[in-house]
Short mmCIF file of N, CA, C and O in Angstrom, two decimals:
data_model
loop_
_atom_site.label_atom_id
_atom_site.label_comp_id
_atom_site.label_asym_id
_atom_site.label_seq_id
_atom_site.Cartn_x
_atom_site.Cartn_y
_atom_site.Cartn_z
N MET A 1 -5.52 -2.99 12.13
CA MET A 1 -5.60 -3.83 10.95
C MET A 1 -4.75 -3.26 9.82
O MET A 1 -4.11 -4.00 9.11
N LEU A 2 -4.76 -1.95 9.69
CA LEU A 2 -3.98 -1.32 8.63
C LEU A 2 -2.48 -1.49 8.88
O LEU A 2 -1.71 -1.69 7.94
N LEU A 3 -2.08 -1.45 10.14
CA LEU A 3 -0.68 -1.66 10.49
C LEU A 3 -0.23 -3.07 10.12
O LEU A 3 0.88 -3.27 9.60
N THR A 4 -1.09 -4.05 10.35
CA THR A 4 -0.77 -5.43 9.99
C THR A 4 -0.61 -5.57 8.48
O THR A 4 0.31 -6.24 8.00
N LEU A 5 -1.50 -4.94 7.74
CA LEU A 5 -1.42 -4.98 6.28
C LEU A 5 -0.14 -4.32 5.78
O LEU A 5 0.56 -4.87 4.92
N ALA A 6 0.19 -3.18 6.33
CA ALA A 6 1.42 -2.48 5.94
C ALA A 6 2.65 -3.29 6.30
O ALA A 6 3.61 -3.35 5.53
N SER A 7 2.63 -3.92 7.47
CA SER A 7 3.77 -4.75 7.89
C SER A 7 3.96 -5.91 6.94
O SER A 7 5.09 -6.23 6.55
N GLY A 8 2.87 -6.57 6.57
CA GLY A 8 2.96 -7.68 5.63
C GLY A 8 3.42 -7.24 4.25
O GLY A 8 4.16 -7.95 3.56
N ALA A 9 2.98 -6.04 3.85
CA ALA A 9 3.38 -5.52 2.54
C ALA A 9 4.87 -5.20 2.48
O ALA A 9 5.46 -5.16 1.40
N LEU A 10 5.47 -4.98 3.63
CA LEU A 10 6.92 -4.74 3.68
C LEU A 10 7.71 -6.01 4.00
O LEU A 10 8.79 -6.22 3.47
N PHE A 11 7.15 -6.85 4.87
CA PHE A 11 7.88 -8.03 5.34
C PHE A 11 8.11 -9.05 4.23
O PHE A 11 9.24 -9.51 4.02
N PHE A 12 7.06 -9.43 3.50
CA PHE A 12 7.20 -10.50 2.53
C PHE A 12 8.07 -10.13 1.32
O PHE A 12 8.93 -10.92 0.93
N PRO A 13 7.91 -8.95 0.73
CA PRO A 13 8.85 -8.58 -0.33
C PRO A 13 10.29 -8.44 0.20
O PRO A 13 11.25 -8.80 -0.49
N GLY A 14 10.42 -7.95 1.44
CA GLY A 14 11.76 -7.84 2.03
C GLY A 14 12.38 -9.20 2.25
O GLY A 14 13.58 -9.40 2.00
N LEU A 15 11.58 -10.15 2.72
CA LEU A 15 12.07 -11.53 2.90
C LEU A 15 12.48 -12.13 1.57
O LEU A 15 13.50 -12.81 1.47
N PHE A 16 11.71 -11.87 0.53
CA PHE A 16 12.02 -12.38 -0.80
C PHE A 16 13.35 -11.80 -1.30
O PHE A 16 14.23 -12.53 -1.76
N ALA A 17 13.51 -10.49 -1.18
CA ALA A 17 14.74 -9.84 -1.64
C ALA A 17 15.94 -10.32 -0.84
O ALA A 17 17.02 -10.59 -1.40
N LEU A 18 15.77 -10.47 0.46
CA LEU A 18 16.85 -10.95 1.31
C LEU A 18 17.23 -12.39 0.97
O LEU A 18 18.42 -12.73 0.91
N SER A 19 16.24 -13.22 0.71
CA SER A 19 16.55 -14.61 0.37
C SER A 19 17.26 -14.71 -0.99
O SER A 19 18.19 -15.50 -1.14
N ILE A 20 16.85 -13.90 -1.95
CA ILE A 20 17.52 -13.90 -3.26
C ILE A 20 18.98 -13.46 -3.10
O ILE A 20 19.90 -14.08 -3.64
N TRP A 21 19.18 -12.40 -2.34
CA TRP A 21 20.54 -11.89 -2.11
C TRP A 21 21.40 -12.94 -1.40
O TRP A 21 22.54 -13.18 -1.80
N ALA A 22 20.84 -13.56 -0.37
CA ALA A 22 21.59 -14.56 0.39
C ALA A 22 21.91 -15.79 -0.46
O ALA A 22 23.02 -16.34 -0.37
N LEU A 23 20.97 -16.20 -1.29
CA LEU A 23 21.22 -17.36 -2.15
C LEU A 23 22.30 -17.08 -3.18
O LEU A 23 23.11 -17.95 -3.50
N HIS A 24 22.32 -15.86 -3.71
CA HIS A 24 23.39 -15.49 -4.66
C HIS A 24 24.76 -15.56 -3.98
O HIS A 24 25.74 -15.97 -4.60
N ARG A 25 24.81 -15.13 -2.71
CA ARG A 25 26.09 -15.13 -1.99
C ARG A 25 26.50 -16.53 -1.54
O ARG A 25 27.68 -16.87 -1.58
N LEU A 26 25.53 -17.32 -1.09
CA LEU A 26 25.85 -18.65 -0.57
C LEU A 26 26.03 -19.69 -1.66
O LEU A 26 26.79 -20.66 -1.48
N ARG A 27 25.34 -19.54 -2.75
CA ARG A 27 25.40 -20.49 -3.87
C ARG A 27 25.73 -19.76 -5.17
O ARG A 27 24.88 -19.58 -6.03
N PRO A 28 26.99 -19.35 -5.35
CA PRO A 28 27.33 -18.57 -6.56
C PRO A 28 27.17 -19.36 -7.86
O PRO A 28 27.02 -18.76 -8.92
N GLY A 29 27.14 -20.67 -7.78
CA GLY A 29 27.00 -21.48 -8.99
C GLY A 29 25.57 -21.59 -9.48
O GLY A 29 25.34 -22.04 -10.61
N TRP A 30 24.62 -21.20 -8.67
CA TRP A 30 23.21 -21.30 -9.06
C TRP A 30 22.86 -20.20 -10.05
O TRP A 30 23.38 -19.08 -10.00
N THR A 31 21.94 -20.53 -10.94
CA THR A 31 21.47 -19.53 -11.90
C THR A 31 20.47 -18.60 -11.22
O THR A 31 20.00 -18.86 -10.11
N GLU A 32 20.15 -17.54 -11.91
CA GLU A 32 19.15 -16.58 -11.41
C GLU A 32 17.80 -17.27 -11.20
O GLU A 32 17.11 -17.03 -10.22
N ASP A 33 17.44 -18.15 -12.14
CA ASP A 33 16.17 -18.88 -12.02
C ASP A 33 16.13 -19.78 -10.79
O ASP A 33 15.09 -19.89 -10.13
N ASP A 34 17.26 -20.43 -10.50
CA ASP A 34 17.32 -21.28 -9.30
C ASP A 34 17.09 -20.46 -8.04
O ASP A 34 16.33 -20.86 -7.15
N CYS A 35 17.76 -19.33 -7.95
CA CYS A 35 17.62 -18.47 -6.77
C CYS A 35 16.20 -17.92 -6.65
O CYS A 35 15.64 -17.87 -5.54
N LEU A 36 15.59 -17.54 -7.76
CA LEU A 36 14.22 -17.04 -7.73
C LEU A 36 13.24 -18.13 -7.30
O LEU A 36 12.32 -17.87 -6.52
N THR A 37 13.45 -19.35 -7.79
CA THR A 37 12.56 -20.45 -7.44
C THR A 37 12.63 -20.77 -5.95
O THR A 37 11.61 -20.89 -5.27
N VAL A 38 13.85 -20.88 -5.43
CA VAL A 38 14.01 -21.20 -4.01
C VAL A 38 13.51 -20.04 -3.14
O VAL A 38 12.85 -20.26 -2.12
N GLY A 39 13.77 -18.80 -3.53
CA GLY A 39 13.30 -17.64 -2.78
C GLY A 39 11.78 -17.57 -2.75
O GLY A 39 11.18 -17.28 -1.70
N THR A 40 11.15 -17.85 -3.87
CA THR A 40 9.69 -17.85 -3.94
C THR A 40 9.11 -18.93 -3.04
O THR A 40 8.14 -18.70 -2.31
N ARG A 41 9.70 -20.11 -3.08
CA ARG A 41 9.20 -21.21 -2.24
C ARG A 41 9.42 -20.93 -0.76
O ARG A 41 8.61 -21.31 0.08
N LEU A 42 10.50 -20.27 -0.43
CA LEU A 42 10.75 -19.91 0.96
C LEU A 42 9.69 -18.95 1.48
O LEU A 42 9.12 -19.16 2.56
N VAL A 43 9.39 -17.92 0.71
CA VAL A 43 8.38 -16.95 1.13
C VAL A 43 7.00 -17.61 1.20
O VAL A 43 6.25 -17.38 2.15
N SER A 44 6.69 -18.48 0.26
CA SER A 44 5.41 -19.19 0.30
C SER A 44 5.32 -20.08 1.53
O SER A 44 4.25 -20.19 2.15
N SER A 45 6.41 -20.71 1.90
CA SER A 45 6.42 -21.56 3.10
C SER A 45 6.19 -20.73 4.35
O SER A 45 5.45 -21.14 5.25
N VAL A 46 6.82 -19.58 4.44
CA VAL A 46 6.63 -18.70 5.60
C VAL A 46 5.17 -18.24 5.66
O VAL A 46 4.55 -18.23 6.73
N GLN A 47 4.59 -17.87 4.53
CA GLN A 47 3.19 -17.46 4.50
C GLN A 47 2.27 -18.59 4.94
O GLN A 47 1.31 -18.38 5.68
N ALA A 48 2.56 -19.81 4.50
CA ALA A 48 1.74 -20.96 4.88
C ALA A 48 1.82 -21.23 6.38
O ALA A 48 0.80 -21.52 7.02
N VAL A 49 3.01 -21.14 6.94
CA VAL A 49 3.17 -21.36 8.38
C VAL A 49 2.41 -20.30 9.18
O VAL A 49 1.71 -20.61 10.15
N LEU A 50 2.51 -19.04 8.77
CA LEU A 50 1.81 -17.97 9.47
C LEU A 50 0.29 -18.10 9.34
O LEU A 50 -0.45 -17.85 10.30
N ALA A 51 -0.19 -18.51 8.17
CA ALA A 51 -1.63 -18.70 7.99
C ALA A 51 -2.13 -19.87 8.83
O ALA A 51 -3.22 -19.79 9.42
N THR A 52 -1.35 -20.93 8.90
CA THR A 52 -1.73 -22.07 9.73
C THR A 52 -1.76 -21.68 11.19
O THR A 52 -2.68 -22.05 11.94
N TRP A 53 -0.78 -20.92 11.62
CA TRP A 53 -0.71 -20.46 13.00
C TRP A 53 -1.93 -19.59 13.34
O TRP A 53 -2.54 -19.74 14.39
N ALA A 54 -2.30 -18.69 12.43
CA ALA A 54 -3.47 -17.84 12.65
C ALA A 54 -4.74 -18.68 12.72
O ALA A 54 -5.60 -18.46 13.58
N GLY A 55 -4.87 -19.66 11.85
CA GLY A 55 -6.04 -20.54 11.87
C GLY A 55 -6.12 -21.34 13.14
O GLY A 55 -7.21 -21.49 13.73
N LEU A 56 -5.00 -21.87 13.59
CA LEU A 56 -4.99 -22.63 14.84
C LEU A 56 -5.34 -21.74 16.03
O LEU A 56 -6.03 -22.18 16.95
N THR A 57 -4.89 -20.51 16.01
CA THR A 57 -5.23 -19.57 17.08
C THR A 57 -6.72 -19.34 17.14
O THR A 57 -7.32 -19.33 18.23
N VAL A 58 -7.37 -19.19 16.00
CA VAL A 58 -8.82 -19.00 15.96
C VAL A 58 -9.53 -20.25 16.46
O VAL A 58 -10.45 -20.18 17.27
N ILE A 59 -9.10 -21.40 16.00
CA ILE A 59 -9.75 -22.65 16.38
C ILE A 59 -9.61 -22.91 17.88
O ILE A 59 -10.56 -23.32 18.54
N ILE A 60 -8.44 -22.65 18.43
CA ILE A 60 -8.20 -22.91 19.85
C ILE A 60 -8.97 -21.92 20.73
O ILE A 60 -9.46 -22.28 21.79
N SER A 61 -9.11 -20.68 20.28
CA SER A 61 -9.75 -19.66 21.12
C SER A 61 -11.27 -19.67 21.05
O SER A 61 -11.91 -19.02 21.86
N CYS A 62 -11.87 -20.39 20.12
CA CYS A 62 -13.32 -20.43 19.99
C CYS A 62 -13.85 -21.81 20.32
O CYS A 62 -13.25 -22.82 19.96
N LYS A 63 -15.01 -21.84 21.00
CA LYS A 63 -15.66 -23.13 21.26
C LYS A 63 -16.31 -23.66 19.99
O LYS A 63 -16.23 -24.83 19.68
N ASN A 64 -16.97 -22.78 19.26
CA ASN A 64 -17.60 -23.16 18.01
C ASN A 64 -17.16 -22.12 16.97
O ASN A 64 -17.63 -20.99 16.98
N VAL A 65 -16.28 -22.50 16.08
CA VAL A 65 -15.65 -21.56 15.16
C VAL A 65 -16.68 -20.89 14.25
O VAL A 65 -16.56 -19.72 13.91
N VAL A 66 -17.72 -21.62 13.86
CA VAL A 66 -18.70 -21.08 12.93
C VAL A 66 -19.58 -20.02 13.59
O VAL A 66 -19.81 -18.94 13.05
N SER A 67 -20.07 -20.29 14.79
CA SER A 67 -21.05 -19.38 15.38
C SER A 67 -20.54 -18.64 16.61
O SER A 67 -21.27 -17.83 17.17
N ASP A 68 -19.33 -18.87 17.06
CA ASP A 68 -18.82 -18.22 18.26
C ASP A 68 -18.54 -16.75 17.98
O ASP A 68 -17.92 -16.40 16.99
N ARG A 69 -19.01 -15.89 18.86
CA ARG A 69 -18.78 -14.45 18.76
C ARG A 69 -18.30 -13.97 20.11
O ARG A 69 -18.38 -14.67 21.11
N SER A 70 -17.81 -12.76 20.14
CA SER A 70 -17.40 -12.21 21.43
C SER A 70 -18.62 -12.12 22.34
O SER A 70 -19.76 -12.05 21.88
N SER A 71 -18.41 -12.10 23.64
CA SER A 71 -19.51 -12.20 24.60
C SER A 71 -20.47 -11.01 24.52
O SER A 71 -21.65 -11.15 24.81
N GLU A 72 -20.00 -9.84 24.13
CA GLU A 72 -20.86 -8.66 24.09
C GLU A 72 -21.50 -8.43 22.73
O GLU A 72 -22.39 -7.62 22.59
N GLU A 73 -21.05 -9.14 21.72
CA GLU A 73 -21.56 -8.92 20.38
C GLU A 73 -22.76 -9.82 20.11
O GLU A 73 -22.75 -10.99 20.43
N THR A 74 -23.79 -9.26 19.52
CA THR A 74 -24.95 -10.04 19.10
C THR A 74 -25.06 -9.92 17.60
O THR A 74 -24.34 -9.14 16.95
N LEU A 75 -25.98 -10.68 17.04
CA LEU A 75 -26.18 -10.63 15.59
C LEU A 75 -26.61 -9.23 15.17
O LEU A 75 -26.17 -8.71 14.15
N GLU A 76 -27.47 -8.59 15.95
CA GLU A 76 -27.96 -7.25 15.61
C GLU A 76 -26.82 -6.23 15.61
O GLU A 76 -26.74 -5.39 14.71
N THR A 77 -25.95 -6.27 16.62
CA THR A 77 -24.86 -5.29 16.67
C THR A 77 -23.86 -5.54 15.55
O THR A 77 -23.33 -4.60 14.98
N SER A 78 -23.61 -6.81 15.21
CA SER A 78 -22.67 -7.07 14.14
C SER A 78 -23.24 -6.65 12.79
O SER A 78 -22.53 -6.15 11.93
N LEU A 79 -24.55 -6.83 12.59
CA LEU A 79 -25.18 -6.38 11.34
C LEU A 79 -25.19 -4.87 11.24
O LEU A 79 -24.96 -4.30 10.17
N SER A 80 -25.46 -4.18 12.36
CA SER A 80 -25.46 -2.72 12.31
C SER A 80 -24.05 -2.19 12.08
O SER A 80 -23.86 -1.19 11.38
N ASP A 81 -23.04 -2.83 12.65
CA ASP A 81 -21.66 -2.43 12.40
C ASP A 81 -21.29 -2.63 10.93
O ASP A 81 -20.64 -1.79 10.32
N ALA A 82 -21.72 -3.75 10.36
CA ALA A 82 -21.41 -4.04 8.96
C ALA A 82 -22.09 -3.03 8.04
O ALA A 82 -21.49 -2.57 7.07
N SER A 83 -23.34 -2.67 8.35
CA SER A 83 -24.04 -1.71 7.48
C SER A 83 -23.46 -0.31 7.62
O SER A 83 -23.41 0.45 6.67
N SER A 84 -22.99 0.04 8.82
CA SER A 84 -22.41 1.38 9.00
C SER A 84 -21.05 1.49 8.32
O SER A 84 -20.66 2.56 7.90
N GLN A 85 -20.32 0.38 8.19
CA GLN A 85 -19.02 0.42 7.52
C GLN A 85 -19.17 0.54 6.01
O GLN A 85 -18.29 1.06 5.34
N GLN A 86 -20.30 0.09 5.45
CA GLN A 86 -20.51 0.20 4.03
C GLN A 86 -20.81 1.63 3.62
O GLN A 86 -20.56 2.03 2.50
N ASN A 87 -21.37 2.42 4.51
CA ASN A 87 -21.73 3.81 4.19
C ASN A 87 -20.57 4.70 4.27
O ASN A 87 -19.61 4.92 4.24
#
């Protein structure tokens, strides 16, 4: 989980910087504000697509999204895991 967080913390700012740089090179007539606006919207669109993909993966892999759990996990084991993580 920490690796995913670190990857996202590097990927999205990197994508933003790359898009700003590319827009400056491809559209030299655009102002700084134009490039920032398009770069921001590009990164937001990528985040939205990835979030939708993750949501669809959860929905497709579970029979009942609200109450479906892994086959070995019970309510008691999940509660004990949650309480042990708080300590």
